Each structure stands twice: as C-alpha cells, then as structure tokens.
Coordinates of C-alpha atoms and ligand atoms in Angstrom, one line a residue:
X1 CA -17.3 -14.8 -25.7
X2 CA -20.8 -15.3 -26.1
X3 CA -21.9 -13.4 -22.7
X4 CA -23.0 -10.0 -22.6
X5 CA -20.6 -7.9 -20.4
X6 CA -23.1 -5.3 -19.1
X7 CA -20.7 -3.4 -16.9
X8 CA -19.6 -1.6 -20.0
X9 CA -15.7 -1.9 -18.9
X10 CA -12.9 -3.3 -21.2
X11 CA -10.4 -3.3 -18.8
X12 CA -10.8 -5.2 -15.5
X13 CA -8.9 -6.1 -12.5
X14 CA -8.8 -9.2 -11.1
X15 CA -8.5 -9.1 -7.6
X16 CA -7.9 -12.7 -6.4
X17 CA -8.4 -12.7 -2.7
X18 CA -7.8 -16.5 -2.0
X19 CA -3.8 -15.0 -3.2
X20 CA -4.5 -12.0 -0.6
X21 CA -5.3 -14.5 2.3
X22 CA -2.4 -16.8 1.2
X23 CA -0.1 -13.7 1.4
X24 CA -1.2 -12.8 4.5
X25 CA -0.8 -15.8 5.9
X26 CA 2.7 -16.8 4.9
X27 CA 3.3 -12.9 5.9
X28 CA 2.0 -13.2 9.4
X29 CA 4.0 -16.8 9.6
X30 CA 7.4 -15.4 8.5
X31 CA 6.3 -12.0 10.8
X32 CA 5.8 -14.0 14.3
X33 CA 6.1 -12.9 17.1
X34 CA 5.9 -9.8 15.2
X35 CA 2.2 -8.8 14.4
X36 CA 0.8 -7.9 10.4
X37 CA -0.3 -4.5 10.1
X38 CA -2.3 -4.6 6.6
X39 CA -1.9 -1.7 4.8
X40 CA -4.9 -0.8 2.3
X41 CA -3.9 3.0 1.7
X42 CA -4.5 4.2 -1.9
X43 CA -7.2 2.3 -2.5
X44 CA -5.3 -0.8 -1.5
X45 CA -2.5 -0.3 -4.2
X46 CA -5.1 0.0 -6.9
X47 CA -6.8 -3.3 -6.0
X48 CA -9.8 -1.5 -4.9
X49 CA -10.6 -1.3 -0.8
X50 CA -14.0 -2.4 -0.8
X51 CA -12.8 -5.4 -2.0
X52 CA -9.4 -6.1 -0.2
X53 CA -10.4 -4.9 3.5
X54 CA -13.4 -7.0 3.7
X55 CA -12.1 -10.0 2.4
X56 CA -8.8 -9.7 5.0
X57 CA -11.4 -8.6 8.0
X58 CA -13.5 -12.2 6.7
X59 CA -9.9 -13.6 6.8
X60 CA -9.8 -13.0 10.5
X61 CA -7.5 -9.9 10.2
X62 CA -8.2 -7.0 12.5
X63 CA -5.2 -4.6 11.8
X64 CA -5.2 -1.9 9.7
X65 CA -3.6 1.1 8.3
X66 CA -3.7 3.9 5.4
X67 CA -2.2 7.1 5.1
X68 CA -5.1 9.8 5.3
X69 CA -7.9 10.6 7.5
X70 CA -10.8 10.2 4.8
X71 CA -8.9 6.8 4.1
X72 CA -9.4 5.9 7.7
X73 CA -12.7 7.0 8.1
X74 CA -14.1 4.8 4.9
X75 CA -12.6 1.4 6.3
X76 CA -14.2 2.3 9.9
X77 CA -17.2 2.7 7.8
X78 CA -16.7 -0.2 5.6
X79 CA -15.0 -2.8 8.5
X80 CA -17.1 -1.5 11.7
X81 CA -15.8 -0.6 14.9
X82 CA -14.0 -4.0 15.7
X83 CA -11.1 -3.5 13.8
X84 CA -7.6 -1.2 14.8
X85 CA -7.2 1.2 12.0
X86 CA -3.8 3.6 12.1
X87 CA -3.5 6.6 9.9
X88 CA -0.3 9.0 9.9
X89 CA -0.3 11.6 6.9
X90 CA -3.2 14.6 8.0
X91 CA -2.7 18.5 7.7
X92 CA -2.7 21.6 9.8
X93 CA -6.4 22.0 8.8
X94 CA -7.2 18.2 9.0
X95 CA -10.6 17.7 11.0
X96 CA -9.2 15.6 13.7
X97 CA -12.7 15.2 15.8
X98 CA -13.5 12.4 13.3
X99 CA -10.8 10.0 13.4
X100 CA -10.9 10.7 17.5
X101 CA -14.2 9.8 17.7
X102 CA -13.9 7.0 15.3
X103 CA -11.4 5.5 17.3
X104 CA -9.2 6.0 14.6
X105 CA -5.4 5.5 15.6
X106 CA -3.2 8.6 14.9
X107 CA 0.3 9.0 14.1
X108 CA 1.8 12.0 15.3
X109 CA 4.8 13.4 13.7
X110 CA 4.7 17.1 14.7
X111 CA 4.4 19.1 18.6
X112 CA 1.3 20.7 17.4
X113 CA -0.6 17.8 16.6
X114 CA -0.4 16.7 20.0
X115 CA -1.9 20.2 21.0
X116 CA -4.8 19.6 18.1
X117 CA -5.3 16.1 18.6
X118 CA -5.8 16.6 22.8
X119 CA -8.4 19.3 21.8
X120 CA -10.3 17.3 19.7
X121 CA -10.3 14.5 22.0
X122 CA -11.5 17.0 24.9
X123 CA -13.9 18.7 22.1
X124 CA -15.4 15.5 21.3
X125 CA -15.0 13.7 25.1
X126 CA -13.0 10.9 23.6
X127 CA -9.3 9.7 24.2
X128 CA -7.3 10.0 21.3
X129 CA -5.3 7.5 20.5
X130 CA -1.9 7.9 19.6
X131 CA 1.6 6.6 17.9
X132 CA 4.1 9.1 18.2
X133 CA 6.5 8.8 14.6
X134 CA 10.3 9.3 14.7
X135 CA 11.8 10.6 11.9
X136 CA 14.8 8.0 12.2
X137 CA 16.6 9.7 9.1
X138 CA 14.2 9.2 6.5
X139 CA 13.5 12.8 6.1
X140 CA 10.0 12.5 5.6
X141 CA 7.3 12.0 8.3
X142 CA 8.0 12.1 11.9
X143 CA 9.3 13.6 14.5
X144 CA 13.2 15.0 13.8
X145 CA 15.3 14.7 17.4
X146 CA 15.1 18.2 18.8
X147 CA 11.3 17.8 17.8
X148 CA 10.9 14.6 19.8
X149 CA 12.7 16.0 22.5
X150 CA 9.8 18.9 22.3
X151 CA 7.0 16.1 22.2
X152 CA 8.4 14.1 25.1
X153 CA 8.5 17.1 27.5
X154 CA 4.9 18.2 26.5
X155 CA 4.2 14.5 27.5
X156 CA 5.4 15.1 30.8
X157 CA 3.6 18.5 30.9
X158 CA 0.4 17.3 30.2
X159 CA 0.6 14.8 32.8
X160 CA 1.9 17.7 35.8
X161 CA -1.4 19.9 34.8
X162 CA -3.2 21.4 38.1
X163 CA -5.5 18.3 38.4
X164 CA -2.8 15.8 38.5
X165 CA -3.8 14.3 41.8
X166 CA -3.3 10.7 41.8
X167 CA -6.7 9.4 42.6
X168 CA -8.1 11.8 40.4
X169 CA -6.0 11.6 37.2
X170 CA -6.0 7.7 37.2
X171 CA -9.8 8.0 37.4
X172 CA -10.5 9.7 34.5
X173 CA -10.1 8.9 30.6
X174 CA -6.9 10.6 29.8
X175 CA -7.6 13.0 26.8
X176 CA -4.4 10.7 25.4
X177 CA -3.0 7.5 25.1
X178 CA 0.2 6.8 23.7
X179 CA -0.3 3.5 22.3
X180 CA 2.8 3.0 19.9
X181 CA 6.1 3.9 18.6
X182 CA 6.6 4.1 14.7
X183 CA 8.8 5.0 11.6
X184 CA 9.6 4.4 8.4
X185 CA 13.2 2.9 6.8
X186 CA 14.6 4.5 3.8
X187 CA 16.1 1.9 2.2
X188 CA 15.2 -1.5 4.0
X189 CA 15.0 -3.2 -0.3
X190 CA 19.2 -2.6 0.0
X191 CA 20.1 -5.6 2.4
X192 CA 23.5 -4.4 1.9
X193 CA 23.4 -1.3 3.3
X194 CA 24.0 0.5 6.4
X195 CA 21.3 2.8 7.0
X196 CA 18.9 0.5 7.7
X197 CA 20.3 -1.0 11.3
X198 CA 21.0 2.4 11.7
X199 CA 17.4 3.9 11.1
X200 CA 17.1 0.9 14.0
X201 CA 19.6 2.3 16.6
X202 CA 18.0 5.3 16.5
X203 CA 14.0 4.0 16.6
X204 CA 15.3 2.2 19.9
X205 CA 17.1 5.0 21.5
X206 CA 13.6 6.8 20.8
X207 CA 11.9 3.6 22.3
X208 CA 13.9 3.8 25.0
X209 CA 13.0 7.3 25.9
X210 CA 9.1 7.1 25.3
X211 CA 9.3 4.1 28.0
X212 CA 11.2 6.1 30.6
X213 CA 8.6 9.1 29.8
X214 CA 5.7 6.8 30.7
X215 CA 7.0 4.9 33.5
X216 CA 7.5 8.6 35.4
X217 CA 3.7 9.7 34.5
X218 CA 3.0 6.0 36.2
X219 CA 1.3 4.9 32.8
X220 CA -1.5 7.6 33.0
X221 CA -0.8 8.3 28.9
X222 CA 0.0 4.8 27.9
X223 CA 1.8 1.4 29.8
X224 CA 4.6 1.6 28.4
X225 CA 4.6 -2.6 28.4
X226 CA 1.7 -2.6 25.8
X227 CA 3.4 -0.3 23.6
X228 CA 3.2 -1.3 20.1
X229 CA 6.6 -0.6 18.1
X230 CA 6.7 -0.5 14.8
X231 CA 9.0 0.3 12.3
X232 CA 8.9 -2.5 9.1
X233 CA 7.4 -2.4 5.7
X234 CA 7.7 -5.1 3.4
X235 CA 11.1 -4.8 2.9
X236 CA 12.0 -4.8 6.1
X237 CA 9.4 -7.6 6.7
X238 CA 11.2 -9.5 3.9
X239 CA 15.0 -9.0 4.9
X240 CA 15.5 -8.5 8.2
X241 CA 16.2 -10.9 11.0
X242 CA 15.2 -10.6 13.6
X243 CA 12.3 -8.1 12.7
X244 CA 12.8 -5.0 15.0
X245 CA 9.2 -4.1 16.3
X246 CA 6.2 -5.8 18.0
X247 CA 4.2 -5.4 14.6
X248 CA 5.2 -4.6 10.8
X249 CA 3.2 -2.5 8.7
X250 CA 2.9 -4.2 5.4
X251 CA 1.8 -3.4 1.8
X252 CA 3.0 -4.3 -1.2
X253 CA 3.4 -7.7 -0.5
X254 CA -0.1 -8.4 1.1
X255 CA -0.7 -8.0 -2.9
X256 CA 1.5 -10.9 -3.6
X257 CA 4.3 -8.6 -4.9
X258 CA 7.9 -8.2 -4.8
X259 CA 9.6 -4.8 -3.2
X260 CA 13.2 -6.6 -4.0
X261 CA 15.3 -5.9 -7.1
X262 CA 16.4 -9.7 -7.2
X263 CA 13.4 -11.7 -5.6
X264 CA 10.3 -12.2 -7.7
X265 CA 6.6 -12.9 -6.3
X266 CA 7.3 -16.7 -6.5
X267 CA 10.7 -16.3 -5.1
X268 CA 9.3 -15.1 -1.9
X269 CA 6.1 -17.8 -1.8
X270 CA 3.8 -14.7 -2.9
X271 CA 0.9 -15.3 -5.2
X272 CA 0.2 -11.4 -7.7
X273 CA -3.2 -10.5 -6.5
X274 CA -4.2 -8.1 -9.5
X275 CA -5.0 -10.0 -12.9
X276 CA -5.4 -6.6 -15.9
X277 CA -7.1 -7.9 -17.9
X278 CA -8.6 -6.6 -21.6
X279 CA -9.8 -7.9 -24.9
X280 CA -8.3 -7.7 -28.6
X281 CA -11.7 -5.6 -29.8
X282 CA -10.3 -4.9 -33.7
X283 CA -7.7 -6.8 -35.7
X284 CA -6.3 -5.2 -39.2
X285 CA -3.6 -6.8 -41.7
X286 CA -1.4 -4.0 -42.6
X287 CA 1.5 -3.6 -45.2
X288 CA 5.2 -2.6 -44.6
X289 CA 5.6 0.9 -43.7
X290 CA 2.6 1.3 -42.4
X291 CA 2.8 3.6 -38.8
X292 CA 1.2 3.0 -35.1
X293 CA -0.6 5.7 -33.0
X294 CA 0.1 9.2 -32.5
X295 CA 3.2 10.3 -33.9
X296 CA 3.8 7.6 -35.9
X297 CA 7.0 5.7 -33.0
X298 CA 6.3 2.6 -34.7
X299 CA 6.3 1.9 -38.3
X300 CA 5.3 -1.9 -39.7
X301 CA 9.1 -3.6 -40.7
X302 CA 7.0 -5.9 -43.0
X303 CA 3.6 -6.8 -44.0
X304 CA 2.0 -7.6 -40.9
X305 CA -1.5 -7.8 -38.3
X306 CA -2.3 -4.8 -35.4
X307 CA -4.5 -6.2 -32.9
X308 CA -6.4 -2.8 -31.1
X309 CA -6.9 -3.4 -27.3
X310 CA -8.8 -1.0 -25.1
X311 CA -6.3 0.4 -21.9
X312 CA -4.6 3.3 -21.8
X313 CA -3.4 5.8 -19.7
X314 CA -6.8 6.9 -18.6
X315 CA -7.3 3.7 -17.0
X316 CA -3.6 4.3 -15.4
X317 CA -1.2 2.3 -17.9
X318 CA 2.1 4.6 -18.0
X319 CA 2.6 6.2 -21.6
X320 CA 6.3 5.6 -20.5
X321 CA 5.9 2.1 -21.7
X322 CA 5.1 2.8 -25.1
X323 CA 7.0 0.9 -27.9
X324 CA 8.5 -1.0 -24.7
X325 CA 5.5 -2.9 -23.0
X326 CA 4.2 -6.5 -23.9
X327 CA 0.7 -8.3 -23.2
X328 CA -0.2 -11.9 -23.2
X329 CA -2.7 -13.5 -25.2
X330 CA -3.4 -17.2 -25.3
X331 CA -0.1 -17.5 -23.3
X332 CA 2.0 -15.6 -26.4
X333 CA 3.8 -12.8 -25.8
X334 CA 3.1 -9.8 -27.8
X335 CA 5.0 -6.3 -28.2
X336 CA 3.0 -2.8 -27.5
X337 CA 4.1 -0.6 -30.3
X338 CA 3.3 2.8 -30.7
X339 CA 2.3 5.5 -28.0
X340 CA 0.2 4.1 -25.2
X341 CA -2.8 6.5 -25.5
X342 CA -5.7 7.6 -23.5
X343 CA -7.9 4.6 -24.5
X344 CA -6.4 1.8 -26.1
X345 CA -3.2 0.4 -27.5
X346 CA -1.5 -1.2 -30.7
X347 CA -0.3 -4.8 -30.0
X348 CA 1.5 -6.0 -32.9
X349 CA 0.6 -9.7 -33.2
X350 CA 1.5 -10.3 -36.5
X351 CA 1.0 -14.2 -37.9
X352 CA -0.1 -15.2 -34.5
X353 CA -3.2 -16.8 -33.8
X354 CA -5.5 -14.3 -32.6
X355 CA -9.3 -13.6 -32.2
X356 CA -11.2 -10.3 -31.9
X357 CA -12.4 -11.1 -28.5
X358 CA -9.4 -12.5 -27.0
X359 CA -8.9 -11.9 -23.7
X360 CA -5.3 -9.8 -22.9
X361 CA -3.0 -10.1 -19.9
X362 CA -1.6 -6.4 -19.5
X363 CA 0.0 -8.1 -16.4
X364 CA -0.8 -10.9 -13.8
X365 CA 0.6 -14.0 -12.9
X366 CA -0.1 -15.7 -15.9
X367 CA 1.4 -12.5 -18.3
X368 CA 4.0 -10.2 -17.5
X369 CA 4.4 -8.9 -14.0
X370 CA 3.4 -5.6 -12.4
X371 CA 7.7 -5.3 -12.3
X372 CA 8.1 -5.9 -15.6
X373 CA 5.9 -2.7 -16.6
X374 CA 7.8 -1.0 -13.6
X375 CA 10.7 -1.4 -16.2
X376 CA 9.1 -0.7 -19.0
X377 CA 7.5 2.5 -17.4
X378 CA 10.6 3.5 -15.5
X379 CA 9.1 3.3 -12.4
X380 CA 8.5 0.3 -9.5
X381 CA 6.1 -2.1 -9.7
X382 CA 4.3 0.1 -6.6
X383 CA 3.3 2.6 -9.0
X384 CA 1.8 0.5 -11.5
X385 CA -0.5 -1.0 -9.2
X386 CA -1.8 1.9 -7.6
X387 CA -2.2 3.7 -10.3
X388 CA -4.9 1.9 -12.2
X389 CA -7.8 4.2 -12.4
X390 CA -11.5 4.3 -12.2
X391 CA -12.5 3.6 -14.9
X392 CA -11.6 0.0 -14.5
X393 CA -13.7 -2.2 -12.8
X394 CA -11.9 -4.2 -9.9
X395 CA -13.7 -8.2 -9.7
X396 CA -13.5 -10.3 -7.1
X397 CA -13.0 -13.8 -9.0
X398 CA -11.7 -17.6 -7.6
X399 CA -7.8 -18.3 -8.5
X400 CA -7.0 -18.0 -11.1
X401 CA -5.7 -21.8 -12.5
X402 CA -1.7 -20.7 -12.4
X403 CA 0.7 -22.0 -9.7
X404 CA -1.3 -21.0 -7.1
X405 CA 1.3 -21.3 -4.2
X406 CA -0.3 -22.6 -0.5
X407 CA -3.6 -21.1 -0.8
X408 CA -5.9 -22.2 2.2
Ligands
PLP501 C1 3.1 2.8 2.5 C2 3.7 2.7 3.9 C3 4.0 1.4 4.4 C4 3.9 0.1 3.6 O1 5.0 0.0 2.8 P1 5.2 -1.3 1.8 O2 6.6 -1.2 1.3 O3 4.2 -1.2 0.8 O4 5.0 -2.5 2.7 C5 4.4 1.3 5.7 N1 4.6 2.5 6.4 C6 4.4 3.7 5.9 C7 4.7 4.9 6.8 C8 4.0 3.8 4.6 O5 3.8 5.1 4.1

C-alpha cells in the first residue's frame, strides 16, 4: 500500500468489463435467434453507465434500453446516434419532444401517450418511434385489454384521417411507427409455475392483433414483418425454451449475476462484474464485553481484535445486514458485527492475520456474492447492486485473477 490514492474514495467498485463482454456473449449465444437487448437503467445496476454502455457499444453491441427519458437521453449522449435505445417508464408531464427527436424508442403503455407522443413527433417533424406494451397480467406497465383494444382502434384512426390518400400517405414520414411489441413476466425466476406461459398466450394473442391492425393500414405505421417482440428478462432469458420474442431485454445477468433462487453466477457460465472493494483503515484489541457501534448489537464474547472498514449505508450497503453480513480479507471470511452505519463498519477479525491497509471484499467473485448480502439484507441481490451510491468511485480494471469463465 505504498501508492497514494488521490481520488479520496475508500470504497470502490470494480467494474470488470472483460466479465461484461463475456456475459454478453454467452447471453447473445444462448439468446439466438433471439436478439440481446442490454439493459443499463439505474445507472447500469449500480455499475456506473459511463462505464458499462461504452464498453458493450466497443463490444460491438448496438441495443439498448433503460427505464426513463433522462436515462435515454444520457446514453444517446454518451453512445451517439448509431445505437437503438428503448425507454418505457415517462409521465403525464414527461417532455416527449426530446426522446422523439433523439430517436429515442418509446414504449407506450397508455391511449394518451399515443395522442402526446404523435404531437411531439408533428411538433418536432420527426416520426416517433414506438413499442406498444401489454400489460399481460403483471399489473404494472402496459396496456390492460380494454386499453389495448382503445390503442388498436386509435391505430386504425390515425391511419383513416382526411389525407389518407394512398399516394399521399405512403409518401410522407408517418408521425408514427410501430416498431415493436413488449411486456414484462411476473414471475419468469419460478420455472414451475403457470403464469409465465400464460403471461405468453396472452403477449401472442396481442401479437396477433397488432399484426392484423398493420396489415389493414398496408404497413403505413409499421410492417408488421419487422416487428420486434419482446417479452424476456433474464429470467425468462435463463429458463425458457424456446424464448418467446424476436429479442430479450436483459439486465441483471449482463452483470454476471444470478436472478434464480438455485443457480449461482458460475452455475449459469456468468462471471460477477462489480468487485466492492474497501480497506481495513484502524485495527483495536479489545477485552470481553466490550460493545460494537451504535446501540451496542454486538458485545465482544472474549478478548478479541475490531478491524474499522470505511462503507456504510451512505455508500448504499443495507443497515439490514448488520450483525449478519461478512467481508473477505486475504481470502478469510470475517463477520460484520454491530449496526452497519453511515460511514464505516465493525469487522470482527479477531486472531486473524490482518493489516491496517488490507484490502476488503464487501462482495465480488472472489468474497461473498451480491446474493449473499441479498440474504443478509432481506432483499435480492438486484437491490444491492443498484443501490451503491455516489460516493463510491466505480473503476474500470482488467479481471480480476479468479475463475474467469470464457472471457474473449
Ligand atoms: C428492468 C427491466 C428488465 C430487465 O430485467 P432483468 O431481470 O434485470 O433482466 C426488462 N424489462 C423491463 C420492463 C424492466 O423494467
């Protein structure tokens, strides 16, 4: 530890992109014919963006999608205009001009937002670009069935305006192009149950419809051949064959993680892309008795050694996993005790050999798992990724020397 860390941070992430293009790779192979969506919403899972869209656009990946507008705006920003970026979650009071004109791809889950989105793309003299979502029983996003209904007849409406003369109408740039079919499974991480195949019934019913609704408006809002159906998440993408869908929108496990109760990363050929990493900074012998962090959770069974370590919940680790959580160092296991606070955290380490200046695993491939803290934290390992704040500073770095699965 002789270098001087200028950055200032304690904690860092390790964002090991060789892992992210392995993952997408061994994705896109067990995907085919199916396409990989990549999706970099919430700041990628936590891994940082401006680190994970570049490096899978240098990959030679060219599909995208996040959740928000402002999301979908940055990566146009960030990856240029030669990249298809999808974004489905925006408000009544969203500003759609800019994702028209951006060429950003929109979902569409209500009947207004068809109304708002062929403003904006006469407002701004663009075509908008659209999927419309089916809320196949979810309950979330997405058109519900009488609402569908609703949307296909406006479809048909738009099309049988007062200047739909042939020559005319096949002339100009429609204000919209229906460009896909999406939604979203429920429980697609239970293989066992029924829902999912019939989340699928419904999505091709729906299909089926959207098809008939372009063929009769002769493909002026879409061809109905090129449409681009989408329904899978990693789950799905994981479980399911055949895939239903021309493409699969995938998240979690482009970051080398597992969305399955009883599959691991390794199980499933993924390499964890996020290393947490921090650094024993204080070390203190302490007798029997003696107590841990606020409110005094923990108190010493015997004589033994606290080693401090900066990470907290400020830099997202869940308070949950206090007393419950462990961290690596020099390949050892070691129990959190006391409360996780804002800052830093007590790892007991007791006659282990330890070093201020140690380097600590919160989790990675080489220390306990992004899962595991899900269990400690009672939550998913989804969670713990994306929320890692701010305040820590996300690296690009080479593999790290672990199993590294078929990196290329
Ligand atoms: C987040 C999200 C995904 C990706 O899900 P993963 O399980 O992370 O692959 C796909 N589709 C929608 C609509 C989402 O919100």
């Amino acid at each position: 530890m002789t270098s001087t860390d200028t950055s200032g941070a304690l904690v860092r992430a390790e964002i090991d992109v060789a892992a992210l293009r392995a993952n997408a790779a061994a994705l896109a192979e067990r995907l085919a014919p199916a396409r990989l969506k990549c999706v970099v919403k919430a700041n990628a899972y936590g891994h940082g963006i401006d680190i994970v869209a570049p490096a899978l656009f240098a990959a030679g990946w060219r599909d995208f999608c996040v959740a928000t507008v402002s999301e979908a705006l940055h990566l146009r920003e960030l990856l240029g205009d030669d990249v298809a970026i999808t974004a489905w979650l925006y408000g009544p009071t969203t500003d759609l001009d800019a994702a028209v004109t951006a060429g950003i791809e929109l979902g569409v889950s209500t009947v207004d937002s068809l109304d708002r989105l062929r403003d904006a793309a006469r407002r701004t003299n663009s075509t908008a670009r659209l999927h419309l979502k089916v809320d196949t029983g979810l309950g979330r996003n997405g058109l519900a069935p009488a609402d569908w209904k609703r949307a296909l007849d406006k479809l048909r409406g738009l099309d049988a305006g007062p200047e739909s003369d042939e020559a005319d109408a096949s002339a100009v740039a429609p204000d919209l192009e229906i460009v896909g079919i999406m939604s979203h499974y429920a429980v697609a991480d239970e293989p066992e149950r029924v829902e999912t195949a019939q989340q699928t019934h419904v999505f091709d019913s729906a299909y089926r419809e959207l098809t008939a609704v372009l063929d009769e408006t002769q493909g002026r809002l879409g061809e109905s051949g090129g449409l681009e159906v989408h329904i899978a998440n990693s789950p799905a993408a994981l479980t399911l064959s055949p895939l239903p869908g021309t493409s699969a929108r995938v998240g979690l496990s482009l970051y080398g993680l597992s969305p399955l109760d009883d599959q691991n990363s390794q199980d499933l050929g993924l390499v964890p892309v996020m290393r947490l990493v921090s650094q024993v900074v204080n070390l203190k012998d302490v007798p029997s008795g003696h107590g841990a962090s606020y409110g005094f959770t923990f108190t010493a069974a015997a004589d033994t050694r606290f080693a401090l370590v900066p990470g907290g919940y400020g830099d997202g680790l869940a308070r949950s996993a206090s007393n419950r959580a462990e961290v690596s160092i020099r390949g050892t296991r070691y129990p959190v005790i006391g409360r996780i606070a804002m800052d830093q955290m007590i790892v007991e380490v007791g006659a282990g050999e330890v070093s201020i200046g140690d380097e600590v695993v919160i989790f990675g491939p080489d220390g306990p798992s992004a899962a595991e803290w899900g269990t400690w934290a009672d939550t998913i390992n989804y969670e713990i990724v994306t929320r890692i704040s701010e305040r820590v500073d996300r690296v690009e770095v080479e593999p790290h020397p672990v199993d590294g699965g078929g990196l290329r």
